[in-house]
Coordinates of C-alpha atoms in Angstrom, one line a residue:
M1 CA -38.5 -17.4 86.3
R2 CA -36.3 -17.8 83.2
S3 CA -37.0 -15.3 80.4
R4 CA -37.6 -16.4 76.8
C5 CA -36.5 -14.8 73.5
L6 CA -39.0 -14.0 70.7
C7 CA -37.3 -16.7 68.6
Q8 CA -38.1 -19.3 71.3
I9 CA -41.8 -18.1 71.7
C10 CA -42.5 -18.5 68.0
T11 CA -44.3 -21.8 67.1
C12 CA -44.5 -21.4 63.3
G13 CA -40.8 -20.7 62.6
R14 CA -41.4 -17.4 60.7
H15 CA -40.7 -14.9 63.4
H16 CA -37.2 -13.8 64.5
C17 CA -35.7 -11.0 66.5
P18 CA -34.2 -8.0 64.6
H19 CA -30.5 -8.8 65.0
G20 CA -28.2 -5.8 65.2
T21 CA -24.5 -5.4 64.5
T22 CA -22.2 -7.9 66.3
R23 CA -20.2 -6.5 69.2
I24 CA -17.4 -8.0 71.4
Y25 CA -18.5 -6.2 74.6
E26 CA -21.8 -5.2 75.9
N27 CA -23.3 -1.7 75.3
T28 CA -22.6 -0.5 78.9
G29 CA -21.2 2.9 77.9
V30 CA -17.9 2.4 79.8
C31 CA -14.8 2.6 77.6
C32 CA -12.2 -0.2 78.2
P33 CA -8.8 0.7 76.8
T34 CA -7.2 -2.7 77.7
T35 CA -6.9 -5.2 74.9
E36 CA -5.6 -8.7 74.6
Y37 CA -2.6 -7.6 72.7
L38 CA -1.6 -5.0 75.4
E39 CA -2.0 -7.6 78.1
K40 CA 0.3 -10.2 76.4
Y41 CA 2.9 -7.9 74.9
P42 CA 3.8 -5.1 77.4
T43 CA 5.9 -2.1 76.3
Y44 CA 9.6 -1.8 77.2
G45 CA 11.7 1.2 78.3
S46 CA 13.5 3.7 76.0
V47 CA 14.7 1.3 73.3
L48 CA 15.4 2.8 69.9
P49 CA 14.4 0.9 66.8
A50 CA 17.2 -0.8 64.7
Q51 CA 18.8 1.4 62.1
S52 CA 18.3 0.4 58.5
L53 CA 21.4 -0.6 56.5
K54 CA 19.7 0.0 53.2
P55 CA 21.7 2.6 51.1
K56 CA 20.0 5.9 50.4
Q57 CA 18.8 6.5 46.9
E58 CA 20.9 9.5 46.1
F59 CA 22.2 10.0 42.6
Q60 CA 25.8 11.2 42.4
A61 CA 26.5 12.7 39.0
Y62 CA 29.9 12.3 37.3
R63 CA 31.5 15.8 37.0
G64 CA 34.3 14.7 34.5
K65 CA 34.1 14.8 30.7
M66 CA 32.5 11.8 29.0
E67 CA 34.7 9.8 26.6
G68 CA 33.3 8.3 23.4
I69 CA 34.9 4.9 24.1
T70 CA 32.5 2.0 25.0
T71 CA 33.2 -1.5 26.2
F72 CA 32.5 -2.9 22.7
K73 CA 34.9 -0.5 21.1
S74 CA 37.7 -1.2 23.6
D75 CA 37.3 -5.0 23.6
Y76 CA 36.4 -5.6 19.9
R77 CA 39.1 -7.1 17.7
P78 CA 38.5 -7.4 14.0
Y79 CA 39.3 -10.8 12.4
E80 CA 40.1 -11.7 8.8
I81 CA 37.0 -13.3 7.2
I82 CA 37.9 -16.4 5.1
Q83 CA 35.4 -17.6 2.6
Q84 CA 34.3 -21.1 3.4
P85 CA 34.8 -23.8 0.7
R86 CA 31.7 -24.7 -1.2
H87 CA 30.5 -28.3 -1.0
A88 CA 30.7 -30.0 -4.4
P89 CA 27.8 -32.4 -4.9
E90 CA 28.5 -35.9 -6.0
E91 CA 27.7 -37.0 -9.5
Y92 CA 24.3 -38.6 -9.8
K93 CA 24.4 -42.2 -11.0
P94 CA 20.9 -43.5 -11.8
N95 CA 20.0 -47.1 -10.9
Q96 CA 19.8 -49.6 -13.8
G97 CA 16.6 -51.6 -14.4
E98 CA 12.9 -51.0 -15.2
I99 CA 10.1 -50.1 -12.7
D100 CA 7.3 -52.6 -12.3
L101 CA 4.0 -50.8 -11.9
G102 CA 1.9 -53.9 -11.2
T103 CA 0.1 -54.3 -7.8
T104 CA -1.6 -57.1 -6.0
Y105 CA -5.0 -55.4 -6.2
K106 CA -4.8 -55.2 -10.0
R107 CA -3.8 -58.9 -10.3
D108 CA -6.2 -60.4 -7.8
F109 CA -9.3 -58.2 -8.2
N110 CA -12.1 -59.5 -10.5
S111 CA -14.9 -57.0 -11.3
Y112 CA -18.5 -58.2 -11.6
K113 CA -21.6 -56.7 -12.9
I114 CA -24.3 -55.3 -10.5
Q115 CA -28.0 -55.6 -11.3
P116 CA -30.4 -52.9 -10.1
V117 CA -32.5 -53.7 -7.1
A118 CA -36.2 -54.3 -7.7
I119 CA -38.6 -51.9 -5.9
V120 CA -40.7 -53.7 -3.2
R121 CA -42.9 -50.6 -2.2
P122 CA -46.5 -51.0 -3.4
L123 CA -48.1 -48.5 -5.8
E124 CA -49.8 -45.5 -4.3
R125 CA -53.5 -45.5 -4.6
Q126 CA -55.5 -42.3 -4.4
Q127 CA -59.2 -42.6 -3.7
V128 CA -61.1 -39.3 -3.8
K129 CA -64.7 -39.3 -2.8
K130 CA -66.8 -36.3 -3.8
G131 CA -69.4 -34.9 -1.4
K132 CA -69.9 -32.4 1.4
L133 CA -68.8 -33.1 5.0
D134 CA -71.8 -32.9 7.4
T135 CA -70.7 -34.0 10.9
V136 CA -70.5 -32.5 14.4
P137 CA -67.1 -32.5 16.0
T138 CA -66.5 -33.7 19.6
Y139 CA -65.6 -30.1 20.8
K140 CA -68.9 -28.6 19.6
D141 CA -71.0 -31.5 21.0
D142 CA -69.4 -31.6 24.5
Y143 CA -68.4 -28.0 25.1
R144 CA -71.3 -25.5 24.8
A145 CA -71.1 -21.7 25.4
W146 CA -72.6 -20.4 28.6
D147 CA -74.7 -17.3 28.9
I148 CA -72.4 -15.1 31.1
Q149 CA -73.4 -11.6 31.9
K150 CA -70.9 -8.8 31.7
S151 CA -69.7 -7.5 35.1
E152 CA -70.0 -3.8 36.0
L153 CA -67.0 -1.6 36.4
Y154 CA -66.1 -0.4 39.9
K155 CA -63.8 2.4 38.7
P156 CA -64.7 5.8 40.2
E157 CA -65.7 8.5 37.8
Q158 CA -63.2 11.2 36.8
S159 CA -63.9 14.4 38.7
Y160 CA -61.0 16.5 37.6
Y161 CA -61.1 18.3 34.2
P162 CA -58.3 20.5 32.9
P163 CA -59.0 24.2 32.4
T164 CA -59.8 25.4 28.9
V165 CA -58.7 29.1 29.5
K166 CA -55.0 29.9 28.7
F167 CA -52.7 30.6 31.7
G168 CA -52.2 34.4 31.8
N169 CA -49.4 34.9 34.4
S170 CA -45.7 35.0 33.5
T171 CA -43.1 32.6 34.8
T172 CA -39.9 33.4 36.8
F173 CA -37.8 32.6 33.8
Q174 CA -39.7 35.0 31.6
D175 CA -39.3 37.8 34.2
N176 CA -35.6 37.3 34.9
Y177 CA -34.4 36.4 31.4
V178 CA -32.9 39.2 29.4
P179 CA -32.0 38.3 25.8
W180 CA -28.5 39.2 24.7
E181 CA -27.3 39.8 21.1
T182 CA -24.9 37.0 20.1
Q183 CA -21.7 38.0 18.3
P184 CA -19.9 35.6 16.0
R185 CA -16.5 34.4 17.2
Q186 CA -13.3 35.1 15.3
S187 CA -12.2 32.0 13.2
F188 CA -8.6 30.9 13.9
K189 CA -8.7 28.3 11.1
P190 CA -5.7 28.6 8.6
S191 CA -6.6 29.7 5.1
S192 CA -6.8 27.0 2.4
V193 CA -4.4 28.9 0.0
V194 CA -1.4 26.8 -1.1
Q195 CA 1.9 28.4 0.0
W196 CA 4.7 27.5 -2.4
P197 CA 8.2 27.1 -0.9
T198 CA 10.9 29.6 -1.9
V199 CA 13.9 27.3 -1.2
P200 CA 14.7 24.6 -3.9
F201 CA 14.1 21.0 -2.8
N202 CA 17.2 19.1 -1.8
G203 CA 16.7 15.5 -3.0
D204 CA 20.0 14.0 -1.7
T205 CA 19.5 11.0 0.7
S206 CA 21.9 8.9 2.7
H207 CA 21.4 6.0 0.2
R208 CA 22.3 8.2 -2.8
L209 CA 25.4 9.6 -1.0
D210 CA 26.8 6.3 0.5
Y211 CA 25.8 3.8 -2.1
V212 CA 28.8 2.3 -4.0
P213 CA 27.8 0.1 -7.0
Y214 CA 29.8 -3.2 -7.4
Q215 CA 30.1 -5.3 -10.5
L216 CA 28.8 -8.9 -10.2
E217 CA 30.8 -11.8 -11.6
P218 CA 29.1 -13.8 -14.3
K219 CA 27.6 -17.2 -13.2
L220 CA 29.1 -20.5 -14.7
A221 CA 26.7 -22.3 -17.0
Q222 CA 26.7 -26.1 -16.4
P223 CA 25.6 -28.5 -19.2
K224 CA 22.4 -30.4 -18.7
E225 CA 23.0 -34.2 -18.1
V226 CA 21.1 -36.6 -20.3
Y227 CA 18.8 -39.0 -18.4
R228 CA 19.7 -42.7 -18.8
P229 CA 17.0 -45.3 -17.9
T230 CA 18.1 -48.5 -16.1
N231 CA 18.1 -51.9 -17.8
Q232 CA 17.8 -54.1 -14.7
P233 CA 14.3 -55.4 -13.8
F234 CA 12.7 -54.1 -10.6
E235 CA 12.5 -56.6 -7.7
D236 CA 8.8 -56.5 -6.7
L237 CA 8.5 -59.8 -4.9
T238 CA 6.7 -59.5 -1.6
T239 CA 5.9 -61.9 1.3
H240 CA 2.4 -62.2 0.1
R241 CA 3.5 -63.2 -3.5
C242 CA 6.0 -65.7 -2.2
D243 CA 3.8 -67.4 0.5
F244 CA 0.3 -67.1 -1.1
Q245 CA -1.1 -70.1 -2.9
G246 CA -4.6 -69.6 -4.3
L247 CA -7.0 -72.6 -4.5
L248 CA -9.9 -72.7 -7.0
G249 CA -13.3 -73.7 -5.7
A250 CA -17.0 -73.0 -6.3
T251 CA -18.8 -70.4 -4.3
A252 CA -21.0 -71.5 -1.4
K253 CA -24.7 -71.6 -1.9
I254 CA -27.1 -69.9 0.5
C255 CA -29.1 -72.3 2.7
R256 CA -31.5 -69.7 4.0
P257 CA -35.2 -70.4 3.2
A258 CA -36.8 -68.2 0.6
H259 CA -38.8 -65.3 2.0
T260 CA -42.4 -65.6 0.8
R261 CA -44.2 -62.3 1.3
V262 CA -48.0 -62.5 1.7
T263 CA -49.6 -59.9 -0.6
Q264 CA -53.2 -59.4 -1.5
N265 CA -53.9 -58.2 -5.0
A266 CA -57.6 -57.8 -4.4
Q267 CA -58.9 -54.3 -3.7
F268 CA -60.1 -53.4 -0.2
E269 CA -63.9 -53.1 -0.4
G270 CA -64.7 -52.2 3.2
S271 CA -65.9 -48.8 4.3
T272 CA -64.4 -46.8 7.2
E273 CA -65.7 -43.9 9.3
F274 CA -63.4 -41.5 7.4
R275 CA -64.8 -42.6 4.0
D276 CA -68.4 -42.3 5.2
S277 CA -68.1 -39.0 7.0
F278 CA -65.7 -37.1 4.9
Q279 CA -67.1 -35.4 1.8
P280 CA -64.7 -33.1 -0.1
W281 CA -66.0 -29.8 -1.3
E282 CA -64.8 -27.4 -3.9
I283 CA -62.5 -24.5 -2.8
P284 CA -62.9 -21.2 -4.6
P285 CA -59.7 -19.8 -6.1
P286 CA -57.9 -17.0 -4.2
K287 CA -58.7 -13.4 -5.0
V288 CA -56.0 -11.6 -6.9
K289 CA -55.5 -7.9 -5.9
K290 CA -55.4 -5.5 -8.8
V291 CA -52.4 -3.3 -9.0
Q292 CA -52.9 0.3 -10.0
A293 CA -51.1 1.4 -13.1
Y294 CA -48.1 3.7 -12.5
I295 CA -48.6 7.3 -13.4
P296 CA -45.4 9.3 -13.8
P297 CA -45.4 12.8 -12.1
T298 CA -45.6 15.9 -14.3
G299 CA -42.8 18.4 -14.7
S300 CA -39.0 18.1 -14.7
M301 CA -36.8 17.0 -11.8
Q302 CA -34.2 19.4 -10.3
L303 CA -30.9 17.6 -10.1
H304 CA -29.1 20.4 -8.3
S305 CA -27.6 19.4 -4.9
T306 CA -26.0 21.4 -2.1
S307 CA -22.5 20.2 -3.2
H308 CA -23.0 21.3 -6.8
L309 CA -24.2 24.8 -5.8
D310 CA -21.7 25.5 -3.0
Y311 CA -18.6 23.8 -4.6
I312 CA -15.8 26.2 -5.6
P313 CA -13.2 24.6 -7.9
Y314 CA -9.5 25.4 -7.4
E315 CA -6.8 25.3 -10.0
A316 CA -3.9 23.1 -8.7
E317 CA -0.9 21.8 -10.5
R318 CA 0.1 18.2 -10.6
V319 CA 2.7 17.1 -8.0
I320 CA 6.0 16.1 -9.5
P321 CA 7.2 12.7 -8.1
I322 CA 10.4 12.9 -6.0
R323 CA 11.2 9.2 -6.4
P324 CA 14.5 8.7 -8.2
I325 CA 14.7 6.9 -11.6
S326 CA 15.4 3.2 -11.2
H327 CA 18.6 2.1 -13.0
R328 CA 17.5 -1.4 -13.9
R329 CA 20.1 -3.6 -15.6
N330 CA 19.1 -5.6 -18.6
H331 CA 21.0 -8.9 -18.7
H332 CA 21.1 -10.6 -22.2
F333 CA 22.3 -14.0 -21.1
P334 CA 19.6 -16.7 -20.4
F335 CA 18.3 -17.4 -16.9
Q336 CA 20.1 -20.2 -14.9
G337 CA 17.1 -22.1 -13.6
K338 CA 19.0 -25.1 -12.3
S339 CA 18.5 -26.2 -8.6
T340 CA 19.7 -29.0 -6.3
T341 CA 16.4 -30.8 -6.5
K342 CA 16.5 -30.9 -10.4
E343 CA 20.0 -32.2 -10.3
D344 CA 19.5 -34.9 -7.6
F345 CA 16.0 -36.0 -8.5
P346 CA 15.5 -36.3 -12.3
A347 CA 12.2 -37.5 -13.7
W348 CA 12.0 -41.2 -14.7
E349 CA 10.4 -42.4 -17.8
S350 CA 7.8 -44.8 -16.5
C351 CA 5.8 -47.2 -18.7
C352 CA 2.9 -49.6 -17.9
Q353 CA 4.0 -53.2 -17.7
G354 CA 2.1 -56.4 -17.7
L355 CA 1.3 -58.6 -14.7
I356 CA 4.1 -60.8 -13.5
K357 CA 2.7 -64.2 -12.4
K358 CA 4.7 -66.7 -10.5
Q359 CA 4.8 -70.3 -11.8
Q360 CA 2.3 -72.5 -9.9
Q361 CA 4.2 -75.1 -7.9
I362 CA 1.3 -77.1 -6.5
P363 CA -0.9 -78.9 -9.2
N364 CA -4.7 -78.3 -9.3
P365 CA -6.9 -81.0 -7.8
S366 CA -8.4 -83.5 -10.4
G367 CA -11.5 -84.6 -8.5
K368 CA -14.8 -82.6 -8.0
F369 CA -15.2 -80.3 -5.0
D370 CA -17.8 -81.5 -2.4
G371 CA -19.7 -78.3 -1.4
L372 CA -21.5 -79.9 1.6
S373 CA -20.7 -77.9 4.8
T374 CA -21.5 -78.6 8.5
F375 CA -24.5 -76.1 8.5
R376 CA -26.0 -77.8 5.5
S377 CA -25.6 -81.3 6.9
H378 CA -27.1 -80.5 10.4
Y379 CA -29.7 -77.9 9.3
V380 CA -33.4 -79.1 9.6
P381 CA -36.0 -76.7 8.2
H382 CA -39.2 -76.2 10.3
E383 CA -42.5 -74.6 9.5
L384 CA -43.2 -71.3 11.1
I385 CA -46.2 -71.4 13.5
P386 CA -47.6 -67.9 14.4
T387 CA -47.7 -67.2 18.2
E388 CA -51.1 -66.6 19.7
S389 CA -51.7 -63.2 21.3
C390 CA -52.4 -63.3 25.1
K391 CA -53.4 -59.6 25.2
P392 CA -56.9 -59.1 26.8
V393 CA -59.6 -57.7 24.7
N394 CA -60.0 -53.9 25.2
V395 CA -63.7 -53.9 26.4
P396 CA -64.9 -51.7 29.3
L397 CA -66.0 -53.5 32.4
Q398 CA -69.6 -52.9 33.4
S399 CA -71.1 -53.7 36.8
S400 CA -74.6 -53.4 38.3
C401 CA -73.4 -52.7 41.8
P402 CA -73.0 -49.0 42.9
F403 CA -69.6 -47.5 43.2
D404 CA -68.1 -47.5 46.8
D405 CA -66.4 -44.1 47.2
V406 CA -65.5 -44.6 50.9
T407 CA -61.7 -44.1 51.5
M408 CA -59.5 -44.4 54.6
Y409 CA -58.8 -40.7 54.4
S410 CA -62.4 -39.7 54.5
T411 CA -63.2 -42.0 57.5
E412 CA -60.1 -41.4 59.7
Y413 CA -59.4 -37.7 58.9
A414 CA -60.1 -35.4 61.9
P415 CA -59.9 -31.6 61.3
K416 CA -57.8 -29.6 63.7
K417 CA -58.2 -26.0 64.6
Q418 CA -55.4 -23.7 63.2
E419 CA -53.5 -22.0 66.1
I420 CA -52.2 -18.5 65.9
C421 CA -48.5 -18.0 66.6
P422 CA -48.1 -15.8 69.8
A423 CA -45.0 -14.1 68.2
S424 CA -47.2 -12.5 65.5
Y425 CA -48.6 -10.0 68.1
P426 CA -46.7 -6.8 68.9
S427 CA -46.6 -8.0 72.5
P428 CA -47.1 -11.8 73.0
P429 CA -50.1 -12.6 75.2
G430 CA -49.1 -13.9 78.6
Y431 CA -45.6 -12.3 78.4
I432 CA -44.1 -9.0 79.7
F433 CA -41.2 -7.4 77.9
E434 CA -38.0 -7.5 79.9
N435 CA -34.9 -6.2 78.0
T436 CA -33.0 -6.3 74.7
N437 CA -29.4 -7.6 74.7
S438 CA -26.4 -6.4 72.5
Q439 CA -27.2 -8.9 69.7
G440 CA -30.7 -7.6 69.2
H441 CA -32.7 -10.4 70.9
K442 CA -35.9 -9.3 72.8
F443 CA -36.5 -11.2 76.0
F444 CA -40.0 -11.6 77.6
R445 CA -40.9 -12.9 81.0
K446 CA -44.0 -15.1 81.4
I447 CA -46.8 -13.9 83.7
T448 CA -47.6 -16.2 86.5
P449 CA -51.2 -16.4 87.5
A450 CA -52.0 -15.2 91.1
V451 CA -53.1 -18.0 93.4
K452 CA -56.0 -17.2 95.7
A453 CA -55.7 -18.1 99.4
F454 CA -58.4 -20.2 101.0

């Protein structure tokens, strides 16, 4: 009969065999030196490996004397430096004419006054009713406290009590430990005494030895040019000014019907559950905690610190600065603050000019403008009819018949007996253990019942 694994015997899907490590061959104990690589690629005879042509990394030092000539020194050729000619800027010639500072927005925009918006929100009415609230809330009426007895503790009583007498025997550390006298170590820290040098300070630097002062040439002072405004008018004509032709007309009137808001000025006289049940009561003022008066301590305070008591002042001389004296030159001629931007972009004297209006070429209409539009001619006002609500009334349905609580589940449900998985036992009933393979699967053989002979 075919044997079955523990994974196949399980009926609940929770039991599996303890899988071991994966192996290519079975655990027979016999060593097999043959591999797939040795079978496909057999070894050849005495064939030496190919020799490497890579040069050996051996440094051969040069035994001769090194010359101080480099590639840059041997190939470098000095050239004569010629100063490039300086570009002379062209003389600035300002444009003739005047700037027109008028814009289309300033000419066509007409400001109008804005009135404040009236407040539509009704006035707040505060109605305070004095009295004490005497009602029972839903929580107290529906949820009442039960009389529950306190359960007894099942914790065992403590039988161990620590001894009160002191332990008299000595420990291993106390018997073997011998105290030694500690000796302070010798300090190798250098002393804080200032050692003054005996050799005088040499203040010569490479900058002081190699610096050669040169005399600068005085700069040429150029006279300031006088600004000359232009006499020609500025051409400010645009495509909008040339092609736009404004027509005068009356503003259109609003055809929307007036919004009539229904408001009731009469005061609401009905009573609600909140007004009948709620009765405000007086709240006592909060208690103010009294602060105890501050009592200063008696006696004087010692202001001595560890730093004041242990500090030893040393007398030290002030260090003389080694920085050389700066030889600053004082120039008496004025500063030349002229730049390329100031020469090429002088400030223009701008002034506010009036609006330049173009002469009207098309004459104004002589007749009266008819303000009737397509919407006004075809619009027919209708009265607003409120829509009736089709929502059913929120009233609980009451019936005299008893409630039928029979369901399909209660009539057709058949309880079944819960079966126990055979793999949950150490040895499944009806099976005999056979062997375990290399992957860790346990195989069992089913017991066949013996047939009695007639």
